Amino acid sequence: MKVSLPKIIFGSSALGNLYQALDNAAKNEIVAAWIDSVTPPVVIDSAGKYGAGLALEEIGQQLKALEVDPARVLISNKLGWKRVPLKGAEPTFESGVWKDIEHDAVQNISAKGILECYEQGNELLGDYSAQLVSVHDPDEYLDSAFDPEEKVKRYREIKDAYNALRKLKDEGRVLGVGIGSKDWRVIKRLHEDGIAFDWVMFANSCTVYSHPDDVLALMKSLHEAGSVLINSAVFHAGFLTGGKYFDYREVTPERDGELFAWRDKFNALCDKFALKPALACCQFALSPPGVAALALNTSRASRVADNVALVETPVPAEFWAAMKDEGLLRADYPYL
């Protein structure tokens, strides 16, 4: 991929009204904060699924309102969901998640479908266009198959979609083709089946809490193959920094005592070293070989600078040694 990524990639789901409908002023302030916070290119991660295309639409409109030169931004569009008319009161693709949106979305993964999503995404972006593309959550697409035969068919469709995206790159219409997945095993399968990735986004897979050998080996293999790695969901849906959800399920001390015990010890050690738990999470997530950037999200413009600081501020080696001594980090973890 003929581009180097900054250490932070800005997630845009808040612009698609995830959980709450932000007004125009708030969205403009978020985008302005992105532009002001890092040296170009400013990398923005989005998807047709975010608000049924609303996030893409808002990115284009807010960048235009701020008179941002398209050369200063690099937009990633995760493809596979296509905007369609909203026929009821709620969208059918994720009911209760996206607030006050005026469209629905349907999954559209195939060679033809993925190109339709790409073209529609660029239409929504207006004066801007996606330069990084991927198939959105191929693991979920496979998992929703209703029988083994359907799963085989869906895997073939995913590979066909990637071949179509590769042609876009060969034609010079995009800079890079990648993948983002919550299930690292799908990344591994496609990688071993010969799909070349310019960039790979891991989610919930390599964190300060959990960093299995198999995931580290895959990261190393992808790095050696030339893929740029992006780490995301490094707080396990916010649990490591004080939230009540772990990997998108609500947890309780009664049912998940081990998780809470780990977090309590982690917080105590962070306090001892006067570190924010979020900083420790982010600096660990940058440590595996090949990880160039973290994808971080916020619905508040005032938090953008804080997120940038999380990827730029180092953590003392003594903290990592203490993490190992306390059994909070694998003693043989080699990259810190």
PDB file of C-alpha atoms in Angstrom, residues 9-172:
ATOM      1  CA  ILE A   9      -7.645   6.382  12.733  1.00  0.00           C
ATOM      2  CA  PHE A  10     -10.884   8.172  13.500  1.00  0.00           C
ATOM      3  CA  GLY A  11     -14.028   6.032  13.670  1.00  0.00           C
ATOM      4  CA  SER A  12     -17.176   7.710  12.364  1.00  0.00           C
ATOM      5  CA  SER A  13     -20.099   5.675  13.711  1.00  0.00           C
ATOM      6  CA  ALA A  14     -21.193   8.633  15.862  1.00  0.00           C
ATOM      7  CA  LEU A  15     -21.848  10.582  12.658  1.00  0.00           C
ATOM      8  CA  GLY A  16     -24.325   7.851  11.721  1.00  0.00           C
ATOM      9  CA  ASN A  17     -26.278   8.482  14.945  1.00  0.00           C
ATOM     10  CA  LEU A  18     -25.063   5.436  16.845  1.00  0.00           C
ATOM     11  CA  TYR A  19     -27.087   5.276  20.076  1.00  0.00           C
ATOM     12  CA  GLN A  20     -27.862   9.017  19.868  1.00  0.00           C
ATOM     13  CA  ALA A  21     -28.667  11.582  17.194  1.00  0.00           C
ATOM     14  CA  LEU A  22     -26.044  14.327  17.212  1.00  0.00           C
ATOM     15  CA  ASP A  23     -26.960  17.705  15.775  1.00  0.00           C
ATOM     16  CA  ASN A  24     -25.147  19.297  12.851  1.00  0.00           C
ATOM     17  CA  ALA A  25     -23.006  21.545  15.043  1.00  0.00           C
ATOM     18  CA  ALA A  26     -21.729  18.608  17.107  1.00  0.00           C
ATOM     19  CA  LYS A  27     -20.856  16.622  14.000  1.00  0.00           C
ATOM     20  CA  ASN A  28     -19.063  19.598  12.479  1.00  0.00           C
ATOM     21  CA  GLU A  29     -17.022  20.028  15.661  1.00  0.00           C
ATOM     22  CA  ILE A  30     -16.006  16.351  15.659  1.00  0.00           C
ATOM     23  CA  VAL A  31     -14.810  16.468  12.052  1.00  0.00           C
ATOM     24  CA  ALA A  32     -13.024  19.779  12.630  1.00  0.00           C
ATOM     25  CA  ALA A  33     -11.239  18.244  15.630  1.00  0.00           C
ATOM     26  CA  TRP A  34     -10.092  15.322  13.472  1.00  0.00           C
ATOM     27  CA  ILE A  35      -8.652  17.675  10.889  1.00  0.00           C
ATOM     28  CA  ASP A  36      -6.894  19.832  13.477  1.00  0.00           C
ATOM     29  CA  SER A  37      -5.447  16.973  15.540  1.00  0.00           C
ATOM     30  CA  VAL A  38      -3.025  15.175  13.228  1.00  0.00           C
ATOM     31  CA  THR A  39      -0.692  15.823  10.363  1.00  0.00           C
ATOM     32  CA  PRO A  40      -2.268  14.827   7.027  1.00  0.00           C
ATOM     33  CA  PRO A  41      -3.406  12.428   5.890  1.00  0.00           C
ATOM     34  CA  VAL A  42      -6.292  12.370   8.357  1.00  0.00           C
ATOM     35  CA  VAL A  43      -7.643   8.819   8.153  1.00  0.00           C
ATOM     36  CA  ILE A  44     -11.389   8.349   8.690  1.00  0.00           C
ATOM     37  CA  ASP A  45     -12.957   4.906   9.004  1.00  0.00           C
ATOM     38  CA  SER A  46     -16.582   4.509   7.943  1.00  0.00           C
ATOM     39  CA  ALA A  47     -19.076   2.065   6.480  1.00  0.00           C
ATOM     40  CA  GLY A  48     -22.351   1.950   4.610  1.00  0.00           C
ATOM     41  CA  LYS A  49     -23.780   0.217   7.661  1.00  0.00           C
ATOM     42  CA  TYR A  50     -23.217   3.261   9.887  1.00  0.00           C
ATOM     43  CA  GLY A  51     -26.642   4.871   9.985  1.00  0.00           C
ATOM     44  CA  ALA A  52     -27.488   3.263   6.609  1.00  0.00           C
ATOM     45  CA  GLY A  53     -24.991   5.550   4.890  1.00  0.00           C
ATOM     46  CA  LEU A  54     -25.607   8.584   7.096  1.00  0.00           C
ATOM     47  CA  ALA A  55     -22.043   8.586   8.433  1.00  0.00           C
ATOM     48  CA  LEU A  56     -20.616   8.667   4.898  1.00  0.00           C
ATOM     49  CA  GLU A  57     -23.027  11.436   3.969  1.00  0.00           C
ATOM     50  CA  GLU A  58     -22.066  13.471   7.029  1.00  0.00           C
ATOM     51  CA  ILE A  59     -18.341  12.994   6.407  1.00  0.00           C
ATOM     52  CA  GLY A  60     -18.707  14.431   2.914  1.00  0.00           C
ATOM     53  CA  GLN A  61     -20.926  17.318   4.006  1.00  0.00           C
ATOM     54  CA  GLN A  62     -18.856  18.301   7.038  1.00  0.00           C
ATOM     55  CA  LEU A  63     -15.545  18.117   5.172  1.00  0.00           C
ATOM     56  CA  LYS A  64     -17.030  20.288   2.437  1.00  0.00           C
ATOM     57  CA  ALA A  65     -18.384  22.793   4.964  1.00  0.00           C
ATOM     58  CA  LEU A  66     -14.909  23.004   6.501  1.00  0.00           C
ATOM     59  CA  GLU A  67     -13.389  23.429   3.018  1.00  0.00           C
ATOM     60  CA  VAL A  68     -11.026  20.506   3.550  1.00  0.00           C
ATOM     61  CA  ASP A  69      -8.884  19.627   0.545  1.00  0.00           C
ATOM     62  CA  PRO A  70      -9.644  16.003  -0.458  1.00  0.00           C
ATOM     63  CA  ALA A  71      -5.886  15.408  -0.576  1.00  0.00           C
ATOM     64  CA  ARG A  72      -5.726  15.944   3.200  1.00  0.00           C
ATOM     65  CA  VAL A  73      -7.991  13.028   4.080  1.00  0.00           C
ATOM     66  CA  LEU A  74      -7.936   9.299   3.519  1.00  0.00           C
ATOM     67  CA  ILE A  75     -11.346   7.664   3.867  1.00  0.00           C
ATOM     68  CA  SER A  76     -11.831   3.972   4.544  1.00  0.00           C
ATOM     69  CA  ASN A  77     -15.209   2.553   3.554  1.00  0.00           C
ATOM     70  CA  LYS A  78     -16.045  -0.909   4.808  1.00  0.00           C
ATOM     71  CA  LEU A  79     -18.337  -2.259   2.105  1.00  0.00           C
ATOM     72  CA  GLY A  80     -21.173  -4.746   2.123  1.00  0.00           C
ATOM     73  CA  TRP A  81     -24.254  -2.803   3.208  1.00  0.00           C
ATOM     74  CA  LYS A  82     -26.296  -0.809   0.720  1.00  0.00           C
ATOM     75  CA  ARG A  83     -28.706   2.023   1.529  1.00  0.00           C
ATOM     76  CA  VAL A  84     -32.362   1.344   0.659  1.00  0.00           C
ATOM     77  CA  PRO A  85     -35.621   3.171   1.490  1.00  0.00           C
ATOM     78  CA  LEU A  86     -36.908   2.912   5.052  1.00  0.00           C
ATOM     79  CA  LYS A  87     -40.369   1.318   4.959  1.00  0.00           C
ATOM     80  CA  GLY A  88     -41.192   1.200   8.657  1.00  0.00           C
ATOM     81  CA  ALA A  89     -40.491   3.144  11.811  1.00  0.00           C
ATOM     82  CA  GLU A  90     -37.224   1.292  12.483  1.00  0.00           C
ATOM     83  CA  PRO A  91     -34.445   0.026  10.200  1.00  0.00           C
ATOM     84  CA  THR A  92     -34.426  -3.733   9.756  1.00  0.00           C
ATOM     85  CA  PHE A  93     -30.653  -4.264   9.846  1.00  0.00           C
ATOM     86  CA  GLU A  94     -29.991  -3.228  13.478  1.00  0.00           C
ATOM     87  CA  SER A  95     -33.132  -2.194  15.291  1.00  0.00           C
ATOM     88  CA  GLY A  96     -32.713   0.126  18.262  1.00  0.00           C
ATOM     89  CA  VAL A  97     -29.075   0.984  17.570  1.00  0.00           C
ATOM     90  CA  TRP A  98     -29.237   3.846  15.063  1.00  0.00           C
ATOM     91  CA  LYS A  99     -31.306   6.848  16.086  1.00  0.00           C
ATOM     92  CA  ASP A 100     -33.427   9.087  13.851  1.00  0.00           C
ATOM     93  CA  ILE A 101     -32.150   7.702  10.552  1.00  0.00           C
ATOM     94  CA  GLU A 102     -34.181   8.031   7.385  1.00  0.00           C
ATOM     95  CA  HIS A 103     -32.998   4.956   5.454  1.00  0.00           C
ATOM     96  CA  ASP A 104     -32.582   1.227   5.846  1.00  0.00           C
ATOM     97  CA  ALA A 105     -29.687  -0.969   4.705  1.00  0.00           C
ATOM     98  CA  VAL A 106     -29.403  -4.430   3.180  1.00  0.00           C
ATOM     99  CA  GLN A 107     -26.383  -6.692   2.903  1.00  0.00           C
ATOM    100  CA  ASN A 108     -24.940  -6.893  -0.584  1.00  0.00           C
ATOM    101  CA  ILE A 109     -21.813  -9.072  -0.731  1.00  0.00           C
ATOM    102  CA  SER A 110     -20.772 -10.459  -4.111  1.00  0.00           C
ATOM    103  CA  ALA A 111     -18.533  -9.268  -6.931  1.00  0.00           C
ATOM    104  CA  LYS A 112     -21.339  -7.109  -8.310  1.00  0.00           C
ATOM    105  CA  GLY A 113     -22.784  -6.139  -4.945  1.00  0.00           C
ATOM    106  CA  ILE A 114     -19.542  -4.914  -3.442  1.00  0.00           C
ATOM    107  CA  LEU A 115     -18.961  -2.599  -6.406  1.00  0.00           C
ATOM    108  CA  GLU A 116     -22.489  -1.239  -6.028  1.00  0.00           C
ATOM    109  CA  CYS A 117     -21.708  -0.469  -2.386  1.00  0.00           C
ATOM    110  CA  TYR A 118     -18.461   1.233  -3.407  1.00  0.00           C
ATOM    111  CA  GLU A 119     -20.171   3.445  -5.978  1.00  0.00           C
ATOM    112  CA  GLN A 120     -23.018   4.331  -3.632  1.00  0.00           C
ATOM    113  CA  GLY A 121     -20.544   5.169  -0.884  1.00  0.00           C
ATOM    114  CA  ASN A 122     -18.724   7.609  -3.121  1.00  0.00           C
ATOM    115  CA  GLU A 123     -22.033   9.201  -4.111  1.00  0.00           C
ATOM    116  CA  LEU A 124     -22.820   9.743  -0.433  1.00  0.00           C
ATOM    117  CA  LEU A 125     -19.352  11.210   0.174  1.00  0.00           C
ATOM    118  CA  GLY A 126     -19.973  13.827  -2.513  1.00  0.00           C
ATOM    119  CA  ASP A 127     -16.746  15.676  -3.311  1.00  0.00           C
ATOM    120  CA  TYR A 128     -14.695  12.982  -1.556  1.00  0.00           C
ATOM    121  CA  SER A 129     -14.090   9.295  -2.227  1.00  0.00           C
ATOM    122  CA  ALA A 130     -12.997   6.177  -0.396  1.00  0.00           C
ATOM    123  CA  GLN A 131      -9.367   5.222  -0.981  1.00  0.00           C
ATOM    124  CA  LEU A 132      -9.245   2.284   1.438  1.00  0.00           C
ATOM    125  CA  VAL A 133     -11.864  -0.423   0.937  1.00  0.00           C
ATOM    126  CA  SER A 134     -12.780  -3.757   2.458  1.00  0.00           C
ATOM    127  CA  VAL A 135     -15.602  -6.230   2.990  1.00  0.00           C
ATOM    128  CA  HIS A 136     -17.456  -5.312   6.200  1.00  0.00           C
ATOM    129  CA  ASP A 137     -17.455  -8.007   8.916  1.00  0.00           C
ATOM    130  CA  PRO A 138     -17.107 -11.098   6.708  1.00  0.00           C
ATOM    131  CA  ASP A 139     -17.157 -13.194   9.892  1.00  0.00           C
ATOM    132  CA  GLU A 140     -20.710 -12.087  10.670  1.00  0.00           C
ATOM    133  CA  TYR A 141     -21.777 -12.743   7.093  1.00  0.00           C
ATOM    134  CA  LEU A 142     -20.526 -16.328   7.378  1.00  0.00           C
ATOM    135  CA  ASP A 143     -21.993 -16.863  10.837  1.00  0.00           C
ATOM    136  CA  SER A 144     -25.473 -15.855   9.654  1.00  0.00           C
ATOM    137  CA  ALA A 145     -25.588 -18.672   7.075  1.00  0.00           C
ATOM    138  CA  PHE A 146     -28.475 -21.031   7.840  1.00  0.00           C
ATOM    139  CA  ASP A 147     -26.714 -24.284   6.843  1.00  0.00           C
ATOM    140  CA  PRO A 148     -23.244 -25.553   5.776  1.00  0.00           C
ATOM    141  CA  GLU A 149     -24.046 -25.301   2.067  1.00  0.00           C
ATOM    142  CA  GLU A 150     -25.065 -21.665   2.461  1.00  0.00           C
ATOM    143  CA  LYS A 151     -21.851 -21.011   4.396  1.00  0.00           C
ATOM    144  CA  VAL A 152     -19.764 -22.380   1.521  1.00  0.00           C
ATOM    145  CA  LYS A 153     -21.668 -20.150  -0.890  1.00  0.00           C
ATOM    146  CA  ARG A 154     -21.154 -17.086   1.299  1.00  0.00           C
ATOM    147  CA  TYR A 155     -17.431 -17.729   1.601  1.00  0.00           C
ATOM    148  CA  ARG A 156     -17.205 -17.896  -2.198  1.00  0.00           C
ATOM    149  CA  GLU A 157     -19.089 -14.584  -2.407  1.00  0.00           C
ATOM    150  CA  ILE A 158     -16.634 -12.971  -0.012  1.00  0.00           C
ATOM    151  CA  LYS A 159     -13.693 -14.119  -2.127  1.00  0.00           C
ATOM    152  CA  ASP A 160     -15.439 -12.878  -5.281  1.00  0.00           C
ATOM    153  CA  ALA A 161     -15.978  -9.512  -3.593  1.00  0.00           C
ATOM    154  CA  TYR A 162     -12.279  -9.276  -2.760  1.00  0.00           C
ATOM    155  CA  ASN A 163     -11.306 -10.086  -6.319  1.00  0.00           C
ATOM    156  CA  ALA A 164     -13.560  -7.230  -7.472  1.00  0.00           C
ATOM    157  CA  LEU A 165     -11.964  -4.848  -4.978  1.00  0.00           C
ATOM    158  CA  ARG A 166      -8.498  -5.878  -6.108  1.00  0.00           C
ATOM    159  CA  LYS A 167      -9.463  -4.842  -9.638  1.00  0.00           C
ATOM    160  CA  LEU A 168     -10.363  -1.394  -8.302  1.00  0.00           C
ATOM    161  CA  LYS A 169      -6.842  -1.105  -6.951  1.00  0.00           C
ATOM    162  CA  ASP A 170      -5.289  -2.421 -10.161  1.00  0.00           C
ATOM    163  CA  GLU A 171      -7.215   0.278 -12.036  1.00  0.00           C
ATOM    164  CA  GLY A 172      -5.866   2.941  -9.672  1.00  0.00           C
TER     165      GLY A 172
END
